JSON list of C-alpha atoms in Angstrom, two decimals:
[
{"chain": "B", "resi": 28, "resn": "UNK", "atom": "CA", "xyz": [16.40, 5.57, 8.13]},
{"chain": "B", "resi": 29, "resn": "UNK", "atom": "CA", "xyz": [14.89, 4.76, 11.52]},
{"chain": "B", "resi": 30, "resn": "UNK", "atom": "CA", "xyz": [18.16, 3.15, 12.53]},
{"chain": "B", "resi": 31, "resn": "UNK", "atom": "CA", "xyz": [20.16, 6.23, 11.63]},
{"chain": "B", "resi": 32, "resn": "UNK", "atom": "CA", "xyz": [17.57, 8.42, 13.39]},
{"chain": "B", "resi": 33, "resn": "UNK", "atom": "CA", "xyz": [17.74, 6.49, 16.57]},
{"chain": "B", "resi": 34, "resn": "UNK", "atom": "CA", "xyz": [21.60, 6.54, 16.65]},
{"chain": "B", "resi": 35, "resn": "UNK", "atom": "CA", "xyz": [21.77, 10.13, 16.00]},
{"chain": "B", "resi": 36, "resn": "UNK", "atom": "CA", "xyz": [18.97, 11.00, 18.49]},
{"chain": "B", "resi": 37, "resn": "UNK", "atom": "CA", "xyz": [20.68, 8.89, 21.17]},
{"chain": "B", "resi": 38, "resn": "UNK", "atom": "CA", "xyz": [23.97, 10.70, 20.68]},
{"chain": "B", "resi": 39, "resn": "UNK", "atom": "CA", "xyz": [22.20, 14.06, 20.75]},
{"chain": "B", "resi": 40, "resn": "UNK", "atom": "CA", "xyz": [20.32, 13.13, 23.98]},
{"chain": "B", "resi": 41, "resn": "UNK", "atom": "CA", "xyz": [23.63, 12.10, 25.58]},
{"chain": "B", "resi": 42, "resn": "UNK", "atom": "CA", "xyz": [25.21, 15.45, 24.57]},
{"chain": "B", "resi": 43, "resn": "UNK", "atom": "CA", "xyz": [22.17, 17.14, 26.06]},
{"chain": "B", "resi": 44, "resn": "UNK", "atom": "CA", "xyz": [22.57, 15.43, 29.35]},
{"chain": "B", "resi": 45, "resn": "UNK", "atom": "CA", "xyz": [19.36, 13.37, 29.02]},
{"chain": "B", "resi": 46, "resn": "UNK", "atom": "CA", "xyz": [17.23, 16.41, 28.49]},
{"chain": "B", "resi": 47, "resn": "UNK", "atom": "CA", "xyz": [14.39, 16.17, 25.87]},
{"chain": "B", "resi": 48, "resn": "UNK", "atom": "CA", "xyz": [15.65, 17.70, 22.49]},
{"chain": "B", "resi": 49, "resn": "UNK", "atom": "CA", "xyz": [14.25, 20.94, 21.17]},
{"chain": "B", "resi": 50, "resn": "UNK", "atom": "CA", "xyz": [12.12, 20.63, 17.93]},
{"chain": "B", "resi": 51, "resn": "UNK", "atom": "CA", "xyz": [14.84, 22.36, 15.69]},
{"chain": "B", "resi": 52, "resn": "UNK", "atom": "CA", "xyz": [17.39, 19.68, 16.78]},
{"chain": "B", "resi": 53, "resn": "UNK", "atom": "CA", "xyz": [14.96, 16.88, 16.13]},
{"chain": "B", "resi": 54, "resn": "UNK", "atom": "CA", "xyz": [14.25, 18.42, 12.65]},
{"chain": "B", "resi": 55, "resn": "UNK", "atom": "CA", "xyz": [18.07, 18.59, 11.89]},
{"chain": "B", "resi": 56, "resn": "UNK", "atom": "CA", "xyz": [18.45, 14.89, 13.02]},
{"chain": "B", "resi": 57, "resn": "UNK", "atom": "CA", "xyz": [15.57, 13.96, 10.70]},
{"chain": "B", "resi": 58, "resn": "UNK", "atom": "CA", "xyz": [17.17, 15.76, 7.82]},
{"chain": "B", "resi": 59, "resn": "UNK", "atom": "CA", "xyz": [20.50, 14.04, 8.34]},
{"chain": "B", "resi": 60, "resn": "UNK", "atom": "CA", "xyz": [19.09, 10.57, 8.82]},
{"chain": "B", "resi": 61, "resn": "UNK", "atom": "CA", "xyz": [16.93, 11.08, 5.59]},
{"chain": "B", "resi": 62, "resn": "UNK", "atom": "CA", "xyz": [19.94, 12.10, 3.55]},
{"chain": "B", "resi": 63, "resn": "UNK", "atom": "CA", "xyz": [21.96, 9.15, 4.56]},
{"chain": "B", "resi": 64, "resn": "UNK", "atom": "CA", "xyz": [19.17, 6.61, 4.18]},
{"chain": "B", "resi": 65, "resn": "UNK", "atom": "CA", "xyz": [18.33, 8.10, 0.68]},
{"chain": "B", "resi": 66, "resn": "UNK", "atom": "CA", "xyz": [21.97, 7.87, -0.64]},
{"chain": "B", "resi": 67, "resn": "UNK", "atom": "CA", "xyz": [22.13, 4.33, 0.41]},
{"chain": "B", "resi": 68, "resn": "UNK", "atom": "CA", "xyz": [18.68, 3.38, -1.07]},
{"chain": "B", "resi": 69, "resn": "UNK", "atom": "CA", "xyz": [18.71, 5.45, -4.15]},
{"chain": "B", "resi": 70, "resn": "UNK", "atom": "CA", "xyz": [19.63, 2.73, -6.63]},
{"chain": "B", "resi": 71, "resn": "UNK", "atom": "CA", "xyz": [16.94, 0.44, -5.49]},
{"chain": "B", "resi": 72, "resn": "UNK", "atom": "CA", "xyz": [14.42, 3.29, -5.46]},
{"chain": "B", "resi": 73, "resn": "UNK", "atom": "CA", "xyz": [15.39, 3.96, -9.19]},
{"chain": "B", "resi": 74, "resn": "UNK", "atom": "CA", "xyz": [14.91, 0.36, -10.13]},
{"chain": "B", "resi": 75, "resn": "UNK", "atom": "CA", "xyz": [11.46, 0.31, -8.38]},
{"chain": "B", "resi": 76, "resn": "UNK", "atom": "CA", "xyz": [10.25, 3.55, -10.23]},
{"chain": "B", "resi": 77, "resn": "UNK", "atom": "CA", "xyz": [11.37, 2.18, -13.51]},
{"chain": "B", "resi": 78, "resn": "UNK", "atom": "CA", "xyz": [9.79, -1.16, -13.03]},
{"chain": "B", "resi": 79, "resn": "UNK", "atom": "CA", "xyz": [6.45, 0.37, -12.04]},
{"chain": "B", "resi": 80, "resn": "UNK", "atom": "CA", "xyz": [6.39, 2.73, -15.03]},
{"chain": "B", "resi": 81, "resn": "UNK", "atom": "CA", "xyz": [7.55, 0.26, -17.65]},
{"chain": "B", "resi": 82, "resn": "UNK", "atom": "CA", "xyz": [4.18, -1.29, -18.09]},
{"chain": "B", "resi": 83, "resn": "UNK", "atom": "CA", "xyz": [2.66, 2.16, -18.92]},
{"chain": "B", "resi": 84, "resn": "UNK", "atom": "CA", "xyz": [5.08, 2.93, -21.81]},
{"chain": "B", "resi": 85, "resn": "UNK", "atom": "CA", "xyz": [4.65, 2.02, -25.50]},
{"chain": "B", "resi": 86, "resn": "UNK", "atom": "CA", "xyz": [6.14, -1.40, -26.26]},
{"chain": "B", "resi": 87, "resn": "UNK", "atom": "CA", "xyz": [9.06, 0.14, -28.16]},
{"chain": "B", "resi": 88, "resn": "UNK", "atom": "CA", "xyz": [9.95, 2.29, -25.14]},
{"chain": "B", "resi": 89, "resn": "UNK", "atom": "CA", "xyz": [9.78, -0.45, -22.38]},
{"chain": "B", "resi": 90, "resn": "UNK", "atom": "CA", "xyz": [12.97, -1.62, -20.69]},
{"chain": "B", "resi": 91, "resn": "UNK", "atom": "CA", "xyz": [11.50, -4.96, -19.82]},
{"chain": "B", "resi": 92, "resn": "UNK", "atom": "CA", "xyz": [13.38, -5.45, -16.50]},
{"chain": "B", "resi": 93, "resn": "UNK", "atom": "CA", "xyz": [12.77, -9.02, -15.12]},
{"chain": "B", "resi": 94, "resn": "UNK", "atom": "CA", "xyz": [13.24, -8.15, -11.42]},
{"chain": "B", "resi": 95, "resn": "UNK", "atom": "CA", "xyz": [15.07, -5.59, -9.27]},
{"chain": "B", "resi": 96, "resn": "UNK", "atom": "CA", "xyz": [18.53, -7.25, -9.75]},
{"chain": "B", "resi": 97, "resn": "UNK", "atom": "CA", "xyz": [18.14, -7.34, -13.54]},
{"chain": "B", "resi": 98, "resn": "UNK", "atom": "CA", "xyz": [17.11, -3.69, -13.43]},
{"chain": "B", "resi": 99, "resn": "UNK", "atom": "CA", "xyz": [20.27, -2.79, -11.45]},
{"chain": "B", "resi": 100, "resn": "UNK", "atom": "CA", "xyz": [22.47, -4.87, -13.77]},
{"chain": "B", "resi": 101, "resn": "UNK", "atom": "CA", "xyz": [21.00, -3.32, -16.94]},
{"chain": "B", "resi": 102, "resn": "UNK", "atom": "CA", "xyz": [21.29, 0.17, -15.55]},
{"chain": "B", "resi": 103, "resn": "UNK", "atom": "CA", "xyz": [24.99, -0.32, -14.91]},
{"chain": "B", "resi": 104, "resn": "UNK", "atom": "CA", "xyz": [25.54, -2.09, -18.23]},
{"chain": "B", "resi": 105, "resn": "UNK", "atom": "CA", "xyz": [23.72, 0.45, -20.41]},
{"chain": "B", "resi": 106, "resn": "UNK", "atom": "CA", "xyz": [24.25, 3.69, -18.60]},
{"chain": "B", "resi": 107, "resn": "UNK", "atom": "CA", "xyz": [27.25, 3.27, -16.28]},
{"chain": "B", "resi": 108, "resn": "UNK", "atom": "CA", "xyz": [27.52, 2.83, -12.54]},
{"chain": "B", "resi": 109, "resn": "UNK", "atom": "CA", "xyz": [26.76, 6.44, -11.64]},
{"chain": "B", "resi": 110, "resn": "UNK", "atom": "CA", "xyz": [23.42, 6.10, -13.42]},
{"chain": "B", "resi": 111, "resn": "UNK", "atom": "CA", "xyz": [22.35, 4.14, -10.33]},
{"chain": "B", "resi": 112, "resn": "UNK", "atom": "CA", "xyz": [22.12, 7.45, -8.61]},
{"chain": "B", "resi": 113, "resn": "UNK", "atom": "CA", "xyz": [20.11, 9.09, -11.31]},
{"chain": "B", "resi": 114, "resn": "UNK", "atom": "CA", "xyz": [17.61, 11.31, -9.62]},
{"chain": "B", "resi": 115, "resn": "UNK", "atom": "CA", "xyz": [19.56, 10.92, -6.38]},
{"chain": "B", "resi": 116, "resn": "UNK", "atom": "CA", "xyz": [19.39, 14.73, -5.76]},
{"chain": "B", "resi": 117, "resn": "UNK", "atom": "CA", "xyz": [15.58, 15.03, -5.56]},
{"chain": "B", "resi": 118, "resn": "UNK", "atom": "CA", "xyz": [15.46, 11.56, -3.92]},
{"chain": "B", "resi": 119, "resn": "UNK", "atom": "CA", "xyz": [17.69, 12.93, -1.11]},
{"chain": "B", "resi": 120, "resn": "UNK", "atom": "CA", "xyz": [15.78, 16.10, -0.73]},
{"chain": "B", "resi": 121, "resn": "UNK", "atom": "CA", "xyz": [12.51, 14.21, -0.72]},
{"chain": "B", "resi": 122, "resn": "UNK", "atom": "CA", "xyz": [13.80, 11.93, 1.94]},
{"chain": "B", "resi": 123, "resn": "UNK", "atom": "CA", "xyz": [15.13, 14.87, 4.10]},
{"chain": "B", "resi": 124, "resn": "UNK", "atom": "CA", "xyz": [11.75, 16.61, 3.87]},
{"chain": "B", "resi": 125, "resn": "UNK", "atom": "CA", "xyz": [9.86, 13.44, 4.69]},
{"chain": "B", "resi": 126, "resn": "UNK", "atom": "CA", "xyz": [11.98, 12.71, 7.62]},
{"chain": "B", "resi": 127, "resn": "UNK", "atom": "CA", "xyz": [11.88, 16.20, 8.95]},
{"chain": "B", "resi": 128, "resn": "UNK", "atom": "CA", "xyz": [8.07, 16.19, 8.70]},
{"chain": "B", "resi": 129, "resn": "UNK", "atom": "CA", "xyz": [7.44, 12.76, 9.89]},
{"chain": "B", "resi": 130, "resn": "UNK", "atom": "CA", "xyz": [9.95, 11.89, 12.48]},
{"chain": "B", "resi": 131, "resn": "UNK", "atom": "CA", "xyz": [10.52, 15.24, 14.25]},
{"chain": "B", "resi": 132, "resn": "UNK", "atom": "CA", "xyz": [6.85, 15.93, 14.34]},
{"chain": "B", "resi": 133, "resn": "UNK", "atom": "CA", "xyz": [6.18, 12.34, 15.74]},
{"chain": "B", "resi": 134, "resn": "UNK", "atom": "CA", "xyz": [8.62, 12.64, 18.66]},
{"chain": "B", "resi": 135, "resn": "UNK", "atom": "CA", "xyz": [7.40, 16.16, 19.36]},
{"chain": "B", "resi": 136, "resn": "UNK", "atom": "CA", "xyz": [3.77, 14.90, 19.35]},
{"chain": "B", "resi": 137, "resn": "UNK", "atom": "CA", "xyz": [4.48, 12.12, 21.61]},
{"chain": "B", "resi": 138, "resn": "UNK", "atom": "CA", "xyz": [5.89, 14.54, 24.21]},
{"chain": "B", "resi": 139, "resn": "UNK", "atom": "CA", "xyz": [2.95, 16.77, 23.75]},
{"chain": "B", "resi": 140, "resn": "UNK", "atom": "CA", "xyz": [0.24, 14.03, 24.13]},
{"chain": "B", "resi": 141, "resn": "UNK", "atom": "CA", "xyz": [2.01, 12.35, 27.08]},
{"chain": "B", "resi": 142, "resn": "UNK", "atom": "CA", "xyz": [3.27, 15.34, 29.03]},
{"chain": "B", "resi": 143, "resn": "UNK", "atom": "CA", "xyz": [0.77, 17.99, 28.23]},
{"chain": "B", "resi": 144, "resn": "UNK", "atom": "CA", "xyz": [-2.53, 16.05, 27.67]},
{"chain": "B", "resi": 145, "resn": "UNK", "atom": "CA", "xyz": [-1.81, 13.04, 29.81]},
{"chain": "B", "resi": 146, "resn": "UNK", "atom": "CA", "xyz": [-2.86, 10.71, 27.00]},
{"chain": "B", "resi": 147, "resn": "UNK", "atom": "CA", "xyz": [-2.48, 6.90, 27.28]},
{"chain": "B", "resi": 148, "resn": "UNK", "atom": "CA", "xyz": [-0.04, 4.82, 25.08]},
{"chain": "B", "resi": 149, "resn": "UNK", "atom": "CA", "xyz": [-2.66, 3.94, 22.42]},
{"chain": "B", "resi": 150, "resn": "UNK", "atom": "CA", "xyz": [-4.08, 7.56, 22.33]},
{"chain": "B", "resi": 151, "resn": "UNK", "atom": "CA", "xyz": [-0.52, 8.90, 22.10]},
{"chain": "B", "resi": 152, "resn": "UNK", "atom": "CA", "xyz": [0.55, 6.65, 19.30]},
{"chain": "B", "resi": 153, "resn": "UNK", "atom": "CA", "xyz": [-2.66, 7.28, 17.31]},
{"chain": "B", "resi": 154, "resn": "UNK", "atom": "CA", "xyz": [-2.52, 10.93, 17.81]},
{"chain": "B", "resi": 155, "resn": "UNK", "atom": "CA", "xyz": [1.16, 11.37, 17.12]},
{"chain": "B", "resi": 156, "resn": "UNK", "atom": "CA", "xyz": [0.87, 9.10, 13.99]},
{"chain": "B", "resi": 157, "resn": "UNK", "atom": "CA", "xyz": [-1.89, 11.21, 12.60]},
{"chain": "B", "resi": 158, "resn": "UNK", "atom": "CA", "xyz": [0.21, 14.44, 13.17]},
{"chain": "B", "resi": 159, "resn": "UNK", "atom": "CA", "xyz": [3.35, 12.97, 11.68]},
{"chain": "B", "resi": 160, "resn": "UNK", "atom": "CA", "xyz": [1.48, 11.55, 8.67]},
{"chain": "B", "resi": 161, "resn": "UNK", "atom": "CA", "xyz": [0.10, 14.90, 7.82]},
{"chain": "B", "resi": 162, "resn": "UNK", "atom": "CA", "xyz": [3.39, 16.66, 8.03]},
{"chain": "B", "resi": 163, "resn": "UNK", "atom": "CA", "xyz": [5.21, 13.86, 6.29]},
{"chain": "B", "resi": 164, "resn": "UNK", "atom": "CA", "xyz": [2.82, 14.13, 3.27]},
{"chain": "B", "resi": 165, "resn": "UNK", "atom": "CA", "xyz": [2.82, 17.86, 3.21]},
{"chain": "B", "resi": 166, "resn": "UNK", "atom": "CA", "xyz": [6.60, 18.22, 3.26]},
{"chain": "B", "resi": 167, "resn": "UNK", "atom": "CA", "xyz": [7.43, 15.38, 0.81]},
{"chain": "B", "resi": 168, "resn": "UNK", "atom": "CA", "xyz": [4.80, 15.33, -1.88]},
{"chain": "B", "resi": 169, "resn": "UNK", "atom": "CA", "xyz": [6.20, 18.17, -4.11]},
{"chain": "B", "resi": 170, "resn": "UNK", "atom": "CA", "xyz": [9.68, 16.56, -3.96]},
{"chain": "B", "resi": 171, "resn": "UNK", "atom": "CA", "xyz": [8.13, 13.10, -4.46]},
{"chain": "B", "resi": 172, "resn": "UNK", "atom": "CA", "xyz": [6.49, 14.20, -7.69]},
{"chain": "B", "resi": 173, "resn": "UNK", "atom": "CA", "xyz": [9.69, 15.69, -9.04]},
{"chain": "B", "resi": 174, "resn": "UNK", "atom": "CA", "xyz": [11.75, 12.62, -8.02]},
{"chain": "B", "resi": 175, "resn": "UNK", "atom": "CA", "xyz": [9.45, 10.30, -9.86]},
{"chain": "B", "resi": 176, "resn": "UNK", "atom": "CA", "xyz": [9.46, 12.36, -13.12]},
{"chain": "B", "resi": 177, "resn": "UNK", "atom": "CA", "xyz": [13.19, 12.64, -13.18]},
{"chain": "B", "resi": 178, "resn": "UNK", "atom": "CA", "xyz": [13.74, 8.89, -12.56]},
{"chain": "B", "resi": 179, "resn": "UNK", "atom": "CA", "xyz": [11.25, 7.57, -15.12]},
{"chain": "B", "resi": 180, "resn": "UNK", "atom": "CA", "xyz": [12.13, 9.81, -18.04]},
{"chain": "B", "resi": 181, "resn": "UNK", "atom": "CA", "xyz": [13.73, 8.60, -21.23]},
{"chain": "B", "resi": 182, "resn": "UNK", "atom": "CA", "xyz": [15.85, 10.30, -23.81]},
{"chain": "B", "resi": 183, "resn": "UNK", "atom": "CA", "xyz": [14.10, 11.27, -27.07]},
{"chain": "B", "resi": 184, "resn": "UNK", "atom": "CA", "xyz": [15.39, 10.54, -30.53]},
{"chain": "B", "resi": 185, "resn": "UNK", "atom": "CA", "xyz": [18.10, 13.02, -30.22]},
{"chain": "B", "resi": 186, "resn": "UNK", "atom": "CA", "xyz": [19.23, 11.64, -26.98]},
{"chain": "B", "resi": 187, "resn": "UNK", "atom": "CA", "xyz": [17.96, 14.58, -25.00]},
{"chain": "B", "resi": 188, "resn": "UNK", "atom": "CA", "xyz": [15.96, 14.23, -21.65]},
{"chain": "B", "resi": 189, "resn": "UNK", "atom": "CA", "xyz": [12.75, 16.18, -21.08]},
{"chain": "B", "resi": 190, "resn": "UNK", "atom": "CA", "xyz": [14.09, 17.83, -17.97]},
{"chain": "B", "resi": 191, "resn": "UNK", "atom": "CA", "xyz": [17.67, 18.95, -17.29]},
{"chain": "B", "resi": 192, "resn": "UNK", "atom": "CA", "xyz": [17.16, 18.63, -13.45]},
{"chain": "B", "resi": 193, "resn": "UNK", "atom": "CA", "xyz": [14.95, 18.93, -10.53]},
{"chain": "B", "resi": 194, "resn": "UNK", "atom": "CA", "xyz": [14.37, 22.68, -10.72]},
{"chain": "B", "resi": 195, "resn": "UNK", "atom": "CA", "xyz": [13.69, 22.51, -14.52]},
{"chain": "B", "resi": 196, "resn": "UNK", "atom": "CA", "xyz": [11.07, 19.79, -13.85]},
{"chain": "B", "resi": 197, "resn": "UNK", "atom": "CA", "xyz": [9.29, 21.90, -11.21]},
{"chain": "B", "resi": 198, "resn": "UNK", "atom": "CA", "xyz": [9.36, 25.05, -13.50]},
{"chain": "B", "resi": 199, "resn": "UNK", "atom": "CA", "xyz": [8.11, 23.21, -16.44]},
{"chain": "B", "resi": 200, "resn": "UNK", "atom": "CA", "xyz": [5.24, 21.81, -14.44]},
{"chain": "B", "resi": 201, "resn": "UNK", "atom": "CA", "xyz": [4.32, 25.06, -13.21]},
{"chain": "B", "resi": 202, "resn": "UNK", "atom": "CA", "xyz": [4.73, 26.71, -16.62]},
{"chain": "B", "resi": 203, "resn": "UNK", "atom": "CA", "xyz": [2.71, 24.13, -18.56]},
{"chain": "B", "resi": 204, "resn": "UNK", "atom": "CA", "xyz": [-0.22, 23.85, -16.30]},
{"chain": "B", "resi": 205, "resn": "UNK", "atom": "CA", "xyz": [0.13, 26.61, -13.78]},
{"chain": "B", "resi": 206, "resn": "UNK", "atom": "CA", "xyz": [-0.07, 26.46, -10.04]},
{"chain": "B", "resi": 207, "resn": "UNK", "atom": "CA", "xyz": [-3.50, 24.95, -10.04]},
{"chain": "B", "resi": 208, "resn": "UNK", "atom": "CA", "xyz": [-2.33, 21.94, -12.09]},
{"chain": "B", "resi": 209, "resn": "UNK", "atom": "CA", "xyz": [0.61, 21.38, -9.69]},
{"chain": "B", "resi": 210, "resn": "UNK", "atom": "CA", "xyz": [-1.73, 21.58, -6.83]},
{"chain": "B", "resi": 211, "resn": "UNK", "atom": "CA", "xyz": [-4.21, 19.04, -8.50]},
{"chain": "B", "resi": 212, "resn": "UNK", "atom": "CA", "xyz": [-1.27, 16.69, -9.06]},
{"chain": "B", "resi": 213, "resn": "UNK", "atom": "CA", "xyz": [-0.41, 16.89, -5.39]},
{"chain": "B", "resi": 214, "resn": "UNK", "atom": "CA", "xyz": [-4.09, 16.48, -4.29]},
{"chain": "B", "resi": 215, "resn": "UNK", "atom": "CA", "xyz": [-4.50, 13.36, -6.39]},
{"chain": "B", "resi": 216, "resn": "UNK", "atom": "CA", "xyz": [-1.65, 11.57, -4.45]},
{"chain": "B", "resi": 217, "resn": "UNK", "atom": "CA", "xyz": [-2.46, 13.13, -1.04]},
{"chain": "B", "resi": 218, "resn": "UNK", "atom": "CA", "xyz": [-4.80, 10.59, 0.28]},
{"chain": "B", "resi": 219, "resn": "UNK", "atom": "CA", "xyz": [-2.66, 7.54, -0.56]},
{"chain": "B", "resi": 220, "resn": "UNK", "atom": "CA", "xyz": [0.45, 9.13, 0.65]},
{"chain": "B", "resi": 221, "resn": "UNK", "atom": "CA", "xyz": [-1.17, 10.29, 3.95]},
{"chain": "B", "resi": 222, "resn": "UNK", "atom": "CA", "xyz": [-2.59, 6.83, 4.67]},
{"chain": "B", "resi": 223, "resn": "UNK", "atom": "CA", "xyz": [0.63, 5.17, 3.75]},
{"chain": "B", "resi": 224, "resn": "UNK", "atom": "CA", "xyz": [2.66, 7.40, 6.09]},
{"chain": "B", "resi": 225, "resn": "UNK", "atom": "CA", "xyz": [0.05, 6.99, 8.85]},
{"chain": "B", "resi": 226, "resn": "UNK", "atom": "CA", "xyz": [0.03, 3.28, 8.75]},
{"chain": "B", "resi": 227, "resn": "UNK", "atom": "CA", "xyz": [3.91, 3.14, 8.43]},
{"chain": "B", "resi": 228, "resn": "UNK", "atom": "CA", "xyz": [4.16, 5.21, 11.52]},
{"chain": "B", "resi": 229, "resn": "UNK", "atom": "CA", "xyz": [1.35, 3.48, 13.64]},
{"chain": "B", "resi": 230, "resn": "UNK", "atom": "CA", "xyz": [2.57, 0.01, 13.15]},
{"chain": "B", "resi": 231, "resn": "UNK", "atom": "CA", "xyz": [6.32, 0.20, 13.96]},
{"chain": "B", "resi": 232, "resn": "UNK", "atom": "CA", "xyz": [6.49, 3.37, 16.09]},
{"chain": "B", "resi": 233, "resn": "UNK", "atom": "CA", "xyz": [4.49, 2.11, 19.16]},
{"chain": "B", "resi": 234, "resn": "UNK", "atom": "CA", "xyz": [7.90, 0.73, 20.47]},
{"chain": "B", "resi": 235, "resn": "UNK", "atom": "CA", "xyz": [9.09, 4.19, 20.84]},
{"chain": "B", "resi": 236, "resn": "UNK", "atom": "CA", "xyz": [6.47, 5.32, 23.30]},
{"chain": "B", "resi": 237, "resn": "UNK", "atom": "CA", "xyz": [7.36, 4.59, 26.93]}
]
């Protein structure tokens, strides 16, 4: 997604005659790059989710994928080619929200720390990474939860799935446990997600500070 982001950003800067891009335009570029990247990576993400969940299921319900390639093969053989994009809707929305929160806020924070506060390179990277990690987690966690629930669900004895779609999953979660349960689920995954986004931004993004 970073590759798509940089290509789109460079095109936008050229169209803007080299001037810094406004936050709204950065957010739109992040949304677009996230959507493209998610569409391409959705099959691999589906295989990863199913392999992670498999060991938690009863023995009779396990798919017993050997590796990611075997998982992709089995999905196509058992469910058809289009099944590779099962859950692609919430995956795309999650990636769009993640990119909008992480990448747009990172670029904006870099400009803020460097131009407004006169921070050095290390301080700029650390500060911008902390800000972008916060917004990435805040924007993507609800969609991340729904995406995972959709991708790991299996049909019951009658061939019916627990959720009919992303909206149904969100509504059932709220209905079964209320807003407090939904917030607790998000809180439980907050720390891990925030640290993951923070480290992911800090390690590769220093190259973009100049």
